Amino acid sequence: MRRIGIDVGGTNTDAVLVTESGVVQAVKTPTTEDVTGGVLKALQDLVAAAGEGLGRIDAVMLGTTHFTNAVVQRRGLVKTAALRIGLPASAALPPFVDWPRDLAARVDGGVYMIEGGHEYDGRPLVPFDRGAMRDVAKRIADSEVRAVGLAAIFSPLNAACESEAAEILREEAPDVVVTQSHDLGRIGLLERENATLLNACLSDLAGRTTRAFKEAMHDSGIEAPLYLTQNDGTVMRAEFAEAFPVYSFASGPTNSMRGAAYLTGLDEAMVADVGGTTTDVGHLRRGFPREANSAVEIGGVRTLFRMPDLLSIGLGGGTLVEPEPLAIGPQSTGYRLQEDALVFGGGRLTMTDIAVAAGLAQIGDPAPVARLDRALVAAAVARSAEMVAEAVDRMKVDAMPLPLIAVGGGAFLVPERIDGISKVVRVEHQAVANAVGAAIAQVSGEVDQIFSETSREAALDAARRLAEDRALRAGADAASLSTVEVEDLPIAYLPGHSLRVRVRVVGDIA
Amino acid sequence: MGLRTFDREDIEPLAVGAWILGTGGGGSPYFSYLNLRRLYEQGASVQVLDPADLADDDLVAVVSNQGAPLVGQERLSDPDFAAKPVRMMEDYLGRKFRAVMSVEIGGGNAFQPFLVAAVTGLPVVDADAMGRAFPEAQMTSFAIHDLSMFPLTLADIRDNEVIVTRAASWKWMERISRKVCTEVGSIAATCKAPRRGREVKDCAILHSVTKAVSIGKVVLAARSRHEDPVAAVLEAEGGRLIFKGKIVDLERRATGGFLRGEARVEGLDDHRGRSLRLAFQNEFAVGWVDGEPRIMTPDLICVLDSVSGEAVGTETLRYGQRVTVIVLPAPPVLLTPKGLEHVGPRAFGYDLDFRSVFEGAAQ
């Protein structure tokens, strides 16, 4: 294994070279507004730092918040037509119904609903209206819209309507980019459709971004397959990511926790990831972050993605400090830390300045912070330590003491002693845990499906085989496959012992 | 009293409160909530009628959306569809309804009469027949009072309409209507046996819409003030905090159409070192603290997210979740000997004498 892991954070872009023997090289550079500039710089720095030791790279794994930010900031999104197959059902709640108005106004490129879809047991709901579908395809072809999100009722169980609709769209409007909801899995029409529409509206940006990343690799002299990280801690090939940018949503925190597990060798631990703007606290179980329960909103849109259960507080290296009366954050310099902080010659007091003044960190020029009021420095350090301790306490669900892994560029803000924590673990390269987590990521396959008229064992077995098949198609090595998550949920009020099974399988990249 | 307009600002509190009164079941009100919000945006408005203002002879439609909550996540709730069995019933009876009410205030069905009302213009009676959620038709205050269980109308989103003109008992009505519902894809809109105004006034759970809205308002207000929403609900509703902890084990199975299972909750904060075993059958049914049966149906066993105060359903329980289990008082009719026959622990197969957590409490 010789991999480069890259993490594009809100403040810094990190790159690491990881081999079997661990982290060989690590660099850090400020994130640029165009994102790819920072990636290019990080790669060039890494190549320069590694010199002859770079060797032949197997893969580059990149984690980015670029697509999440595009939705949150409503940038780079294209008009998207929503096509739902399922009339006469679900008509009262059309696509975009629960979107924030400003985002819907930007993305909504027309809503079309036609007859079709399936029942929970795979029977057709009503016959698929092919004539109407062809009319819609022609109307879309004649319109300005070049992206389509396609969702049919119960398509995760039977994708026939979506596949056929996509085929008709290809015939009538060959230049239109289509996202089909069954490719994004999971039962729950509105949430699945939302994810599908977000994916479709990101299609243009996804293409441009992955091309730019590949160019950056090429310009740095690295020829290797590019992977992007996804929210479950695994990676997808760049070509796949180009088609499914939504899978990269919120992958950052997962990468950081996976990296923390790898760097420390700890599988059961609490993790505090202190970045430039926030501190994210999570819980590692069997080397993966514990997942959150609630529906996840991206830019105000409900989706079906699962995220790590994280508590985020407004404390990071760039967090601004008000001396009188003492107030810490939540405002932050963000990616301007290296211009605004006192230790970098700027004019704003940040937590990094406080940490340097207190001797907790050696960053920049200590001279400007030497004249800070000692009482203020001590009070700010104590307050930030309390903030971290409280967040850890709220997130820790085990009664027994656990170790706490402190990672991220601002890990120096984590205090040495916290109640309920056996020890605070700091390791080399902790500041680039995100990039390390990306570098070591595996590939996965997932299934979420209802099984009827079969035994629980047979259903679990069938689901596992499907998930394994998907992992193999995602590029996994068959010998390395292992099941990391099995959940079976019997369904009330359905006949024939219906069981909803969710299985996730991971494996090493072949 | 009389008619009052249901405010747009009450829609979200109704969703939050009804989900809590669902005691783990009843299905999430989210889609029905979206529907009602959308209808209000389009200019609809619903009137709420105090049950006291019903004439004895007024005819009231009792509506519900029947089926599997999971199917409801794909075949989304629809106001026109909700109103269909009400029109069928009017045609069958040859009489017009004066108002509409929910069979079940807990979960998504709290909204069903509102959707019907927004489409038909009928007012919603501030009442239901459970005061919470229960899985079956005989578990209603109307069944406990031995009222008639027929006729029943049922509509499917396609052009399928069914009228059950007679049934031998509440259980037979449940079996027959459930069978039809399954056949049309495990989701159907129904209009249960119509009720006279007198029957509603004497036999329904009164003012349960107001109760759901008020619980929802308490939660939302506490949340926006960054105060503890669980404590706020307990104070406003005279509830009891039973257990605070995290879910450490979870087991579910479907038998006889129920989602049955158990969750084990390990104590946190004041309950550290203690353990709660919580059994459910669609709704939370019985809870044992350190091995002793402590909470049981029909008392309302509500599992709330410890931070947000949001209700947690039996289908959405997850490992590691931090929850607070509270109990709210059950409507008195459910606590009578006859009521306990229908909805007490033995009705769910637990050989336990009902004992309320509120027994012996200072009034």
mmCIF file of N, CA and C in Angstrom, chain A residues 281-357:
data_model
loop_
_atom_site.group_PDB
_atom_site.id
_atom_site.type_symbol
_atom_site.label_atom_id
_atom_site.label_comp_id
_atom_site.label_asym_id
_atom_site.label_seq_id
_atom_site.Cartn_x
_atom_site.Cartn_y
_atom_site.Cartn_z
ATOM 1 N N VAL A 281 -17.201 16.129 18.540
ATOM 2 C CA VAL A 281 -16.946 15.027 19.460
ATOM 3 C C VAL A 281 -17.791 13.831 19.048
ATOM 4 N N GLY A 282 -17.156 12.675 18.940
ATOM 5 C CA GLY A 282 -17.864 11.459 18.546
ATOM 6 C C GLY A 282 -17.382 10.258 19.326
ATOM 7 N N HIS A 283 -17.935 9.090 18.987
ATOM 8 C CA HIS A 283 -17.674 7.856 19.726
ATOM 9 C C HIS A 283 -17.315 6.756 18.728
ATOM 10 N N LEU A 284 -16.127 6.191 18.868
ATOM 11 C CA LEU A 284 -15.681 5.101 17.996
ATOM 12 C C LEU A 284 -16.093 3.765 18.584
ATOM 13 N N ARG A 285 -16.795 2.963 17.782
ATOM 14 C CA ARG A 285 -17.101 1.586 18.186
ATOM 15 C C ARG A 285 -16.614 0.666 17.087
ATOM 16 N N ARG A 286 -15.835 -0.323 17.445
ATOM 17 C CA ARG A 286 -15.245 -1.255 16.479
ATOM 18 C C ARG A 286 -14.586 -0.500 15.328
ATOM 19 N N GLY A 287 -13.956 0.602 15.653
ATOM 20 C CA GLY A 287 -13.182 1.338 14.656
ATOM 21 C C GLY A 287 -13.989 2.253 13.754
ATOM 22 N N PHE A 288 -15.342 2.204 13.865
ATOM 23 C CA PHE A 288 -16.186 3.089 13.059
ATOM 24 C C PHE A 288 -16.986 4.018 13.973
ATOM 25 N N PRO A 289 -17.299 5.234 13.485
ATOM 26 C CA PRO A 289 -18.081 6.119 14.342
ATOM 27 C C PRO A 289 -19.505 5.610 14.555
ATOM 28 N N ARG A 290 -20.021 5.776 15.745
ATOM 29 C CA ARG A 290 -21.427 5.449 16.002
ATOM 30 C C ARG A 290 -22.299 6.387 15.189
ATOM 31 N N GLU A 291 -23.326 5.838 14.544
ATOM 32 C CA GLU A 291 -24.130 6.668 13.647
ATOM 33 C C GLU A 291 -25.245 7.390 14.377
ATOM 34 N N ALA A 292 -25.612 8.544 13.821
ATOM 35 C CA ALA A 292 -26.690 9.339 14.397
ATOM 36 C C ALA A 292 -28.025 8.739 14.003
ATOM 37 N N ASN A 293 -29.050 9.145 14.696
ATOM 38 C CA ASN A 293 -30.350 8.535 14.531
ATOM 39 C C ASN A 293 -31.268 9.317 13.621
ATOM 40 N N SER A 294 -31.181 10.611 13.712
ATOM 41 C CA SER A 294 -32.212 11.426 13.066
ATOM 42 C C SER A 294 -31.946 11.574 11.574
ATOM 43 N N ALA A 295 -32.987 11.968 10.856
ATOM 44 C CA ALA A 295 -32.844 12.277 9.432
ATOM 45 C C ALA A 295 -31.852 13.427 9.320
ATOM 46 N N VAL A 296 -30.990 13.350 8.314
ATOM 47 C CA VAL A 296 -29.956 14.356 8.186
ATOM 48 C C VAL A 296 -30.373 15.426 7.192
ATOM 49 N N GLU A 297 -30.244 16.666 7.588
ATOM 50 C CA GLU A 297 -30.571 17.767 6.686
ATOM 51 C C GLU A 297 -29.294 18.336 6.090
ATOM 52 N N ILE A 298 -29.312 18.509 4.766
ATOM 53 C CA ILE A 298 -28.203 19.154 4.082
ATOM 54 C C ILE A 298 -28.741 20.446 3.495
ATOM 55 N N GLY A 299 -28.216 21.570 3.946
ATOM 56 C CA GLY A 299 -28.706 22.857 3.451
ATOM 57 C C GLY A 299 -30.201 23.026 3.640
ATOM 58 N N GLY A 300 -30.765 22.377 4.681
ATOM 59 C CA GLY A 300 -32.194 22.507 4.965
ATOM 60 C C GLY A 300 -33.058 21.463 4.277
ATOM 61 N N VAL A 301 -32.448 20.500 3.576
ATOM 62 C CA VAL A 301 -33.212 19.459 2.875
ATOM 63 C C VAL A 301 -33.042 18.131 3.600
ATOM 64 N N ARG A 302 -34.169 17.471 3.920
ATOM 65 C CA ARG A 302 -34.121 16.158 4.577
ATOM 66 C C ARG A 302 -33.603 15.101 3.615
ATOM 67 N N THR A 303 -32.615 14.344 4.036
ATOM 68 C CA THR A 303 -32.102 13.266 3.196
ATOM 69 C C THR A 303 -32.077 11.976 3.999
ATOM 70 N N LEU A 304 -31.711 10.886 3.334
ATOM 71 C CA LEU A 304 -31.710 9.598 4.028
ATOM 72 C C LEU A 304 -30.316 9.185 4.422
ATOM 73 N N PHE A 305 -29.343 10.086 4.299
ATOM 74 C CA PHE A 305 -27.990 9.695 4.642
ATOM 75 C C PHE A 305 -27.825 9.582 6.140
ATOM 76 N N ARG A 306 -26.988 8.617 6.519
ATOM 77 C CA ARG A 306 -26.664 8.502 7.932
ATOM 78 C C ARG A 306 -25.321 9.156 8.160
ATOM 79 N N MET A 307 -25.220 9.837 9.256
ATOM 80 C CA MET A 307 -23.985 10.531 9.594
ATOM 81 C C MET A 307 -23.496 10.004 10.940
ATOM 82 N N PRO A 308 -22.207 10.228 11.234
ATOM 83 C CA PRO A 308 -21.759 9.871 12.576
ATOM 84 C C PRO A 308 -22.516 10.709 13.608
ATOM 85 N N ASP A 309 -22.768 10.105 14.760
ATOM 86 C CA ASP A 309 -23.397 10.841 15.852
ATOM 87 C C ASP A 309 -22.330 11.775 16.419
ATOM 88 N N LEU A 310 -22.453 13.049 16.107
ATOM 89 C CA LEU A 310 -21.431 14.018 16.494
ATOM 90 C C LEU A 310 -22.053 15.183 17.224
ATOM 91 N N LEU A 311 -21.327 15.673 18.200
ATOM 92 C CA LEU A 311 -21.735 16.904 18.846
ATOM 93 C C LEU A 311 -20.720 17.954 18.427
ATOM 94 N N SER A 312 -21.216 19.023 17.836
ATOM 95 C CA SER A 312 -20.331 20.039 17.309
ATOM 96 C C SER A 312 -20.451 21.305 18.155
ATOM 97 N N ILE A 313 -19.333 21.808 18.652
ATOM 98 C CA ILE A 313 -19.381 23.066 19.407
ATOM 99 C C ILE A 313 -18.482 24.099 18.726
ATOM 100 N N GLY A 314 -18.794 25.347 18.923
ATOM 101 C CA GLY A 314 -18.071 26.431 18.253
ATOM 102 C C GLY A 314 -16.753 26.745 18.930
ATOM 103 N N LEU A 315 -15.793 25.823 18.808
ATOM 104 C CA LEU A 315 -14.472 26.031 19.393
ATOM 105 C C LEU A 315 -13.426 25.429 18.464
ATOM 106 N N GLY A 316 -12.484 26.250 18.013
ATOM 107 C CA GLY A 316 -11.416 25.764 17.154
ATOM 108 C C GLY A 316 -10.250 26.730 17.203
ATOM 109 N N GLY A 317 -9.186 26.402 16.455
ATOM 110 C CA GLY A 317 -7.995 27.240 16.465
ATOM 111 C C GLY A 317 -8.262 28.653 15.977
ATOM 112 N N GLY A 318 -9.231 28.794 15.088
ATOM 113 C CA GLY A 318 -9.527 30.119 14.542
ATOM 114 C C GLY A 318 -10.631 30.852 15.288
ATOM 115 N N THR A 319 -11.164 30.222 16.338
ATOM 116 C CA THR A 319 -12.268 30.828 17.077
ATOM 117 C C THR A 319 -11.844 32.167 17.691
ATOM 118 N N LEU A 320 -12.674 33.179 17.512
ATOM 119 C CA LEU A 320 -12.334 34.519 17.995
ATOM 120 C C LEU A 320 -12.609 34.650 19.483
ATOM 121 N N VAL A 321 -11.732 35.384 20.177
ATOM 122 C CA VAL A 321 -11.850 35.569 21.621
ATOM 123 C C VAL A 321 -12.106 37.045 21.906
ATOM 124 N N GLU A 322 -13.176 37.313 22.647
ATOM 125 C CA GLU A 322 -13.478 38.674 23.101
ATOM 126 C C GLU A 322 -12.967 38.799 24.521
ATOM 127 N N PRO A 323 -12.051 39.738 24.791
ATOM 128 C CA PRO A 323 -11.447 39.780 26.135
ATOM 129 C C PRO A 323 -12.409 40.290 27.222
ATOM 130 N N GLU A 324 -13.232 41.280 26.920
ATOM 131 C CA GLU A 324 -13.937 41.966 28.017
ATOM 132 C C GLU A 324 -15.409 42.176 27.701
ATOM 133 N N PRO A 325 -16.365 41.447 28.287
ATOM 134 C CA PRO A 325 -16.137 40.284 29.143
ATOM 135 C C PRO A 325 -15.733 39.097 28.292
ATOM 136 N N LEU A 326 -15.076 38.123 28.913
ATOM 137 C CA LEU A 326 -14.521 36.994 28.157
ATOM 138 C C LEU A 326 -15.622 36.234 27.406
ATOM 139 N N ALA A 327 -15.443 36.120 26.097
ATOM 140 C CA ALA A 327 -16.377 35.343 25.284
ATOM 141 C C ALA A 327 -15.579 34.599 24.221
ATOM 142 N N ILE A 328 -15.850 33.307 24.093
ATOM 143 C CA ILE A 328 -15.135 32.489 23.107
ATOM 144 C C ILE A 328 -16.110 32.063 22.014
ATOM 145 N N GLY A 329 -15.863 32.527 20.774
ATOM 146 C CA GLY A 329 -16.676 32.130 19.624
ATOM 147 C C GLY A 329 -18.117 32.576 19.737
ATOM 148 N N PRO A 330 -19.008 31.999 18.915
ATOM 149 C CA PRO A 330 -18.688 30.969 17.919
ATOM 150 C C PRO A 330 -18.055 31.514 16.620
ATOM 151 N N GLN A 331 -17.903 32.838 16.503
ATOM 152 C CA GLN A 331 -17.288 33.354 15.277
ATOM 153 C C GLN A 331 -15.831 32.898 15.154
ATOM 154 N N SER A 332 -15.426 32.696 13.912
ATOM 155 C CA SER A 332 -14.076 32.192 13.662
ATOM 156 C C SER A 332 -13.504 32.889 12.436
ATOM 157 N N THR A 333 -12.167 32.904 12.363
ATOM 158 C CA THR A 333 -11.533 33.466 11.175
ATOM 159 C C THR A 333 -11.685 32.544 9.974
ATOM 160 N N GLY A 334 -12.055 31.252 10.249
ATOM 161 C CA GLY A 334 -12.177 30.289 9.155
ATOM 162 C C GLY A 334 -10.862 30.137 8.430
ATOM 163 N N TYR A 335 -10.908 30.146 7.103
ATOM 164 C CA TYR A 335 -9.682 29.885 6.339
ATOM 165 C C TYR A 335 -8.732 31.077 6.342
ATOM 166 N N ARG A 336 -9.107 32.190 6.973
ATOM 167 C CA ARG A 336 -8.231 33.366 7.030
ATOM 168 C C ARG A 336 -7.360 33.390 8.293
ATOM 169 N N LEU A 337 -7.287 32.254 8.988
ATOM 170 C CA LEU A 337 -6.505 32.180 10.229
ATOM 171 C C LEU A 337 -5.092 32.699 10.023
ATOM 172 N N GLN A 338 -4.456 32.277 8.925
ATOM 173 C CA GLN A 338 -3.055 32.631 8.688
ATOM 174 C C GLN A 338 -2.868 34.094 8.293
ATOM 175 N N GLU A 339 -3.956 34.818 8.124
ATOM 176 C CA GLU A 339 -3.833 36.263 7.890
ATOM 177 C C GLU A 339 -4.292 37.048 9.110
ATOM 178 N N ASP A 340 -5.325 36.533 9.802
ATOM 179 C CA ASP A 340 -5.982 37.318 10.844
ATOM 180 C C ASP A 340 -5.393 37.144 12.243
ATOM 181 N N ALA A 341 -4.841 35.954 12.555
ATOM 182 C CA ALA A 341 -4.401 35.691 13.928
ATOM 183 C C ALA A 341 -3.196 36.567 14.278
ATOM 184 N N LEU A 342 -3.074 36.919 15.557
ATOM 185 C CA LEU A 342 -1.968 37.767 16.019
ATOM 186 C C LEU A 342 -0.620 37.125 15.725
ATOM 187 N N VAL A 343 -0.520 35.784 15.963
ATOM 188 C CA VAL A 343 0.772 35.113 15.769
ATOM 189 C C VAL A 343 1.186 35.074 14.300
ATOM 190 N N PHE A 344 0.237 35.364 13.413
ATOM 191 C CA PHE A 344 0.573 35.450 11.986
ATOM 192 C C PHE A 344 0.644 36.907 11.533
ATOM 193 N N GLY A 345 0.690 37.837 12.496
ATOM 194 C CA GLY A 345 0.810 39.251 12.161
ATOM 195 C C GLY A 345 -0.513 39.929 11.888
ATOM 196 N N GLY A 346 -1.610 39.247 12.139
ATOM 197 C CA GLY A 346 -2.937 39.835 11.937
ATOM 198 C C GLY A 346 -3.365 40.645 13.146
ATOM 199 N N GLY A 347 -4.635 41.072 13.127
ATOM 200 C CA GLY A 347 -5.100 41.946 14.193
ATOM 201 C C GLY A 347 -6.209 41.366 15.056
ATOM 202 N N ARG A 348 -6.498 40.060 14.934
ATOM 203 C CA ARG A 348 -7.628 39.513 15.681
ATOM 204 C C ARG A 348 -7.151 38.453 16.668
ATOM 205 N N LEU A 349 -7.731 38.475 17.872
ATOM 206 C CA LEU A 349 -7.338 37.531 18.922
ATOM 207 C C LEU A 349 -8.095 36.214 18.737
ATOM 208 N N THR A 350 -7.360 35.127 18.487
ATOM 209 C CA THR A 350 -7.983 33.819 18.269
ATOM 210 C C THR A 350 -7.547 32.845 19.355
ATOM 211 N N MET A 351 -8.181 31.666 19.399
ATOM 212 C CA MET A 351 -7.795 30.641 20.361
ATOM 213 C C MET A 351 -6.378 30.133 20.094
ATOM 214 N N THR A 352 -5.924 30.210 18.849
ATOM 215 C CA THR A 352 -4.539 29.831 18.551
ATOM 216 C C THR A 352 -3.571 30.780 19.270
ATOM 217 N N ASP A 353 -3.885 32.086 19.231
ATOM 218 C CA ASP A 353 -3.051 33.066 19.937
ATOM 219 C C ASP A 353 -3.017 32.766 21.430
ATOM 220 N N ILE A 354 -4.192 32.444 21.999
ATOM 221 C CA ILE A 354 -4.279 32.123 23.423
ATOM 222 C C ILE A 354 -3.403 30.911 23.741
ATOM 223 N N ALA A 355 -3.512 29.869 22.888
ATOM 224 C CA ALA A 355 -2.746 28.638 23.130
ATOM 225 C C ALA A 355 -1.239 28.899 23.042
ATOM 226 N N VAL A 356 -0.825 29.727 22.085
ATOM 227 C CA VAL A 356 0.600 30.061 21.962
ATOM 228 C C VAL A 356 1.061 30.841 23.197
ATOM 229 N N ALA A 357 0.242 31.800 23.625
ATOM 230 C CA ALA A 357 0.588 32.608 24.809
ATOM 231 C C ALA A 357 0.681 31.745 26.060
#
